[in-house]
Coordinates of N, CA, C and O in Angstrom, one line a residue:
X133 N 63.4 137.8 -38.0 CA 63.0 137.0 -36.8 C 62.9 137.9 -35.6 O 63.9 138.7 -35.5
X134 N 62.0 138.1 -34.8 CA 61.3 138.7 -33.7 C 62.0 138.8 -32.4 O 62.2 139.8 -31.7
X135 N 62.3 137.4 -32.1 CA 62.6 136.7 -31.1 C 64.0 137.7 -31.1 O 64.1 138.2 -30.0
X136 N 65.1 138.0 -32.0 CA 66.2 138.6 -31.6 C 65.8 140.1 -31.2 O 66.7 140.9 -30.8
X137 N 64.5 140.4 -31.3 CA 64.4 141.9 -30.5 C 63.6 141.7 -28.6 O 63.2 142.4 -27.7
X138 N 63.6 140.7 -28.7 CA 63.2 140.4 -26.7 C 64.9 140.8 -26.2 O 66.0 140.6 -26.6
X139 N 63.8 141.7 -24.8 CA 65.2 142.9 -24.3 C 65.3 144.1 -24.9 O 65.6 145.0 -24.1
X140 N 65.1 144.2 -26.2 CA 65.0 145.7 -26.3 C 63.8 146.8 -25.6 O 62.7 146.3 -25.3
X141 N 64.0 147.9 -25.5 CA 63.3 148.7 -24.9 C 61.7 148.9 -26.2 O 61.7 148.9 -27.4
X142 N 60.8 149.0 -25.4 CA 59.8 149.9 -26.8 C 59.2 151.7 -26.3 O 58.9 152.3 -25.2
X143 N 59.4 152.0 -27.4 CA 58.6 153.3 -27.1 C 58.0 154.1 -28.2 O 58.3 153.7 -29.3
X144 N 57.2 155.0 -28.3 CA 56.5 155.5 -29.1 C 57.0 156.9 -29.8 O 57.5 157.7 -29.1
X145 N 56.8 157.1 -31.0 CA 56.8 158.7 -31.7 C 56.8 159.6 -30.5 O 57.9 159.9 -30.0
X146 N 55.7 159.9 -30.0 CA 55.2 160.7 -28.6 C 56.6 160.7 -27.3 O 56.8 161.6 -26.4
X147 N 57.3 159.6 -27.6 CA 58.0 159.5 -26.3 C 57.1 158.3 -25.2 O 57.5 158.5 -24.0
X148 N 56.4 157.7 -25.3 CA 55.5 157.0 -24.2 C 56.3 155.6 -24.2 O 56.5 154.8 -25.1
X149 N 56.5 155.6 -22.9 CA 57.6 154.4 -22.7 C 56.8 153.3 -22.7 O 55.7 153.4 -22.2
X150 N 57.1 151.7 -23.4 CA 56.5 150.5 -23.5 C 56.6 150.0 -22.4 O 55.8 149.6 -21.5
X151 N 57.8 150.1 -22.8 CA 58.6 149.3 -21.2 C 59.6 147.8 -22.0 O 60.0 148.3 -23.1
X152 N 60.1 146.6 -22.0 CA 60.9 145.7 -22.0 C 60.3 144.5 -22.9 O 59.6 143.6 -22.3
X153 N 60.5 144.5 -24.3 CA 59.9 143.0 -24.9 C 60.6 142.2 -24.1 O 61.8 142.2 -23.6
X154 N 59.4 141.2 -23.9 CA 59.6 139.9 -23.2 C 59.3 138.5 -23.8 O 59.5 137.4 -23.5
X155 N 58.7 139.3 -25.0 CA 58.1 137.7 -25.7 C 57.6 138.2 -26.6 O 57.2 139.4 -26.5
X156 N 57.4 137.6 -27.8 CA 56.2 137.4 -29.2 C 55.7 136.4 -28.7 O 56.2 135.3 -28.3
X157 N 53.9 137.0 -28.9 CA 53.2 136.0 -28.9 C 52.7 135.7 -30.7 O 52.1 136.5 -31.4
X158 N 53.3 134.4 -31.0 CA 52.8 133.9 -32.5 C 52.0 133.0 -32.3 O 51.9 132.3 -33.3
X159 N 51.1 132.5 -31.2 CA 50.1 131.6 -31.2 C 48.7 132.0 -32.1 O 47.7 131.2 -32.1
X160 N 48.8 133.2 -32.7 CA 47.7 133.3 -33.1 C 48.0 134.0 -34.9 O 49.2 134.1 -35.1
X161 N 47.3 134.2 -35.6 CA 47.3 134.8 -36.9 C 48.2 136.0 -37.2 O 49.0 136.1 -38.1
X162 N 47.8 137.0 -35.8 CA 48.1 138.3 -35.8 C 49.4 138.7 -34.0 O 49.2 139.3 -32.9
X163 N 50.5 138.1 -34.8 CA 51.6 138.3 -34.0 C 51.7 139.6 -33.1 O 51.8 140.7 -33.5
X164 N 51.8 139.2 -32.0 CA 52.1 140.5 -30.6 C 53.4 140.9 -30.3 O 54.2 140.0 -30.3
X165 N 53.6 141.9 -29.9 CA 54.6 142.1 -28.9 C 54.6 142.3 -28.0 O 54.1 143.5 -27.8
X166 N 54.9 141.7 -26.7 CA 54.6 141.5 -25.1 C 55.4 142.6 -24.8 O 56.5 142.5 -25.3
X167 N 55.3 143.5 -24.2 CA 56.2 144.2 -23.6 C 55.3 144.3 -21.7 O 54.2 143.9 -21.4
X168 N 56.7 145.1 -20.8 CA 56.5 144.8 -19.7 C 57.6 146.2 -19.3 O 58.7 146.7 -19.6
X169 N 56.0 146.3 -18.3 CA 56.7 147.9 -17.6 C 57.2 147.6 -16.5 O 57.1 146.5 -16.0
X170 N 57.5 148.2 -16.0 CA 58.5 148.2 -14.9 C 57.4 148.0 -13.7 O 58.2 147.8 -12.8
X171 N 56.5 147.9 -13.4 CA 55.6 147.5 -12.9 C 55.2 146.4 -12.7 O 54.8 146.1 -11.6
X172 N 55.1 145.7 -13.6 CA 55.1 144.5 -14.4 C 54.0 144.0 -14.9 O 53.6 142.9 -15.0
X173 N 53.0 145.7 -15.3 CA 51.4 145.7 -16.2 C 52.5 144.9 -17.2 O 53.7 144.7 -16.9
X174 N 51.8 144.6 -18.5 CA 52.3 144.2 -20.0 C 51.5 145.0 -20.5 O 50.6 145.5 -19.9
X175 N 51.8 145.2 -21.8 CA 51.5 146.3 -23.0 C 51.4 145.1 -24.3 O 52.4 144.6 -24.7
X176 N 50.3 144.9 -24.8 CA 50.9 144.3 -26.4 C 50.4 144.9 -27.7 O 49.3 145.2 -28.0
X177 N 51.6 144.9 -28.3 CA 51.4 146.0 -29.5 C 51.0 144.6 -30.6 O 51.6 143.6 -30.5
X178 N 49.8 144.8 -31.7 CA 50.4 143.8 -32.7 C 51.3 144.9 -33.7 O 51.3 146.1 -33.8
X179 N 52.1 143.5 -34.3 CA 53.2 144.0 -35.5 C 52.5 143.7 -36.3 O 51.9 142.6 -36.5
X180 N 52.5 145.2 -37.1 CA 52.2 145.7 -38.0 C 53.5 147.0 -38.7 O 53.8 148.1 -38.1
X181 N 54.1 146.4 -39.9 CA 54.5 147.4 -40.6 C 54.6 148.9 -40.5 O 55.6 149.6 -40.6
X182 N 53.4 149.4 -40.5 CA 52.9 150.8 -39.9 C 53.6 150.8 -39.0 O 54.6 151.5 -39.0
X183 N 53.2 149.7 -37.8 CA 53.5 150.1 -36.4 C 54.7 150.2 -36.3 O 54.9 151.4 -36.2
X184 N 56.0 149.5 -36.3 CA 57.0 149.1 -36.2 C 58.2 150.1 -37.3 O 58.9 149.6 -38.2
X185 N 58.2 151.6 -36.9 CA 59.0 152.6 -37.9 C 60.1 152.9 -37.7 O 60.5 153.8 -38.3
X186 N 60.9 152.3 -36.9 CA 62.8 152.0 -36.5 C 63.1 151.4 -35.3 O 62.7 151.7 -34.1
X187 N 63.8 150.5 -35.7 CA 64.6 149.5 -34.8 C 66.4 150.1 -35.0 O 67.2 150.2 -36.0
X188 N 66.5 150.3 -33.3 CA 67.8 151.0 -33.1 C 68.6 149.5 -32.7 O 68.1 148.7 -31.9
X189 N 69.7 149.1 -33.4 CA 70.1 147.8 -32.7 C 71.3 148.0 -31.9 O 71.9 147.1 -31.4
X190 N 71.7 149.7 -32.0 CA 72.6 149.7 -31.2 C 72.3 150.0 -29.9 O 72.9 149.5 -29.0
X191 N 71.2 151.0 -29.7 CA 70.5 151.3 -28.6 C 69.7 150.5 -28.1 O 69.3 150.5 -26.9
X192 N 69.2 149.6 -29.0 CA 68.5 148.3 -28.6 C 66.6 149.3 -27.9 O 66.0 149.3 -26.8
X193 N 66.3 149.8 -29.3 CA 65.3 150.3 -28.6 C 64.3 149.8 -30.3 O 64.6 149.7 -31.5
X194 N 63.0 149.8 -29.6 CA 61.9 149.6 -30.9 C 61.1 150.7 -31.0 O 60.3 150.8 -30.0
X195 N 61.0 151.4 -31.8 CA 60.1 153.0 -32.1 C 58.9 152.5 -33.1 O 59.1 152.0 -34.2
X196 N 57.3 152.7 -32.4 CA 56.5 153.0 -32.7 C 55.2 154.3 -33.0 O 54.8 155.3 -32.5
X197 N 54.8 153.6 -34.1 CA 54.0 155.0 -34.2 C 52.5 154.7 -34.5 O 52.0 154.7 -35.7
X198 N 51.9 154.4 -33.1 CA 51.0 153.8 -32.8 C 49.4 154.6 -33.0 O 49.3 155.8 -32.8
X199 N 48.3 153.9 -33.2 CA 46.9 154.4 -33.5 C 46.9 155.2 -32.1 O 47.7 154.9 -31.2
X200 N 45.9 156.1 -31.8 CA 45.6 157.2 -31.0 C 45.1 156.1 -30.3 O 44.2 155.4 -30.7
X201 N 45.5 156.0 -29.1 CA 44.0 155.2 -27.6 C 44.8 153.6 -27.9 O 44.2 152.7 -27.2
X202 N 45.8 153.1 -28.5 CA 46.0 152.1 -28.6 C 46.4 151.4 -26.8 O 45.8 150.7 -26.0
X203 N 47.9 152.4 -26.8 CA 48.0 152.3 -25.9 C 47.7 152.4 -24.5 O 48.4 151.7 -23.8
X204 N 46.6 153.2 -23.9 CA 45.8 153.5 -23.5 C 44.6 152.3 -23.1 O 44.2 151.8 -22.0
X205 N 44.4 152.1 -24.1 CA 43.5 150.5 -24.2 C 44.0 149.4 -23.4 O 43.4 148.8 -22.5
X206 N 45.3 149.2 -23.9 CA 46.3 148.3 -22.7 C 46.0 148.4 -21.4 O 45.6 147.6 -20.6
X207 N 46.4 149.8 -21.3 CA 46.5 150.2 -19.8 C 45.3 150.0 -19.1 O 45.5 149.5 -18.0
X208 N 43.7 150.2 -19.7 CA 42.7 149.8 -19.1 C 42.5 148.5 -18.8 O 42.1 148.1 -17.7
X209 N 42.8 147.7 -19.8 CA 43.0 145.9 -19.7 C 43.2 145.5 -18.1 O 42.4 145.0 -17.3
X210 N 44.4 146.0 -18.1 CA 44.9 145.5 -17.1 C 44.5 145.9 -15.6 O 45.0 145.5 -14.5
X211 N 43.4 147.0 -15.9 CA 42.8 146.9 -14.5 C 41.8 146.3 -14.4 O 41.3 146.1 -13.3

């Protein structure tokens, strides 16, 4: 279940900070992860197996290891 990782931190292989799950969005086929920078842009990763390569539960952090320009992509969205 998903929902018990809102609050953990996200970040990438690279080190590239997500910023703070806030929510799964499951309204659709292909489930997201909302995350939220400190800023308060949002970032959504979908979950994918690939994507999703350790979950620390004591650190409470989610390690991804995301396609090249994914994140990036986000970032343009939101301007």
């Amino acid at each position: 279940d998903f929902d018990s990782y809102i609050g953990y931190e996200g970040e990438t292989t690279d080190n590239i900070k997500l910023g703070k799950l806030v929510d799964i969005d499951d309204s659709t086929s292909n489930v997201l992860f909302v995350f939220e920078k400190e800023g308060g842009d949002t970032i959504l990763i979908p979950h994918c197996d690939e994507f999703l390569i350790e979950v620390d539960n004591v650190k409470k952090i989610l390690v991804f290891n995301l396609p090249e320009g994914l994140v990036e992509l986000n970032e343009k969205n939101e301007k």
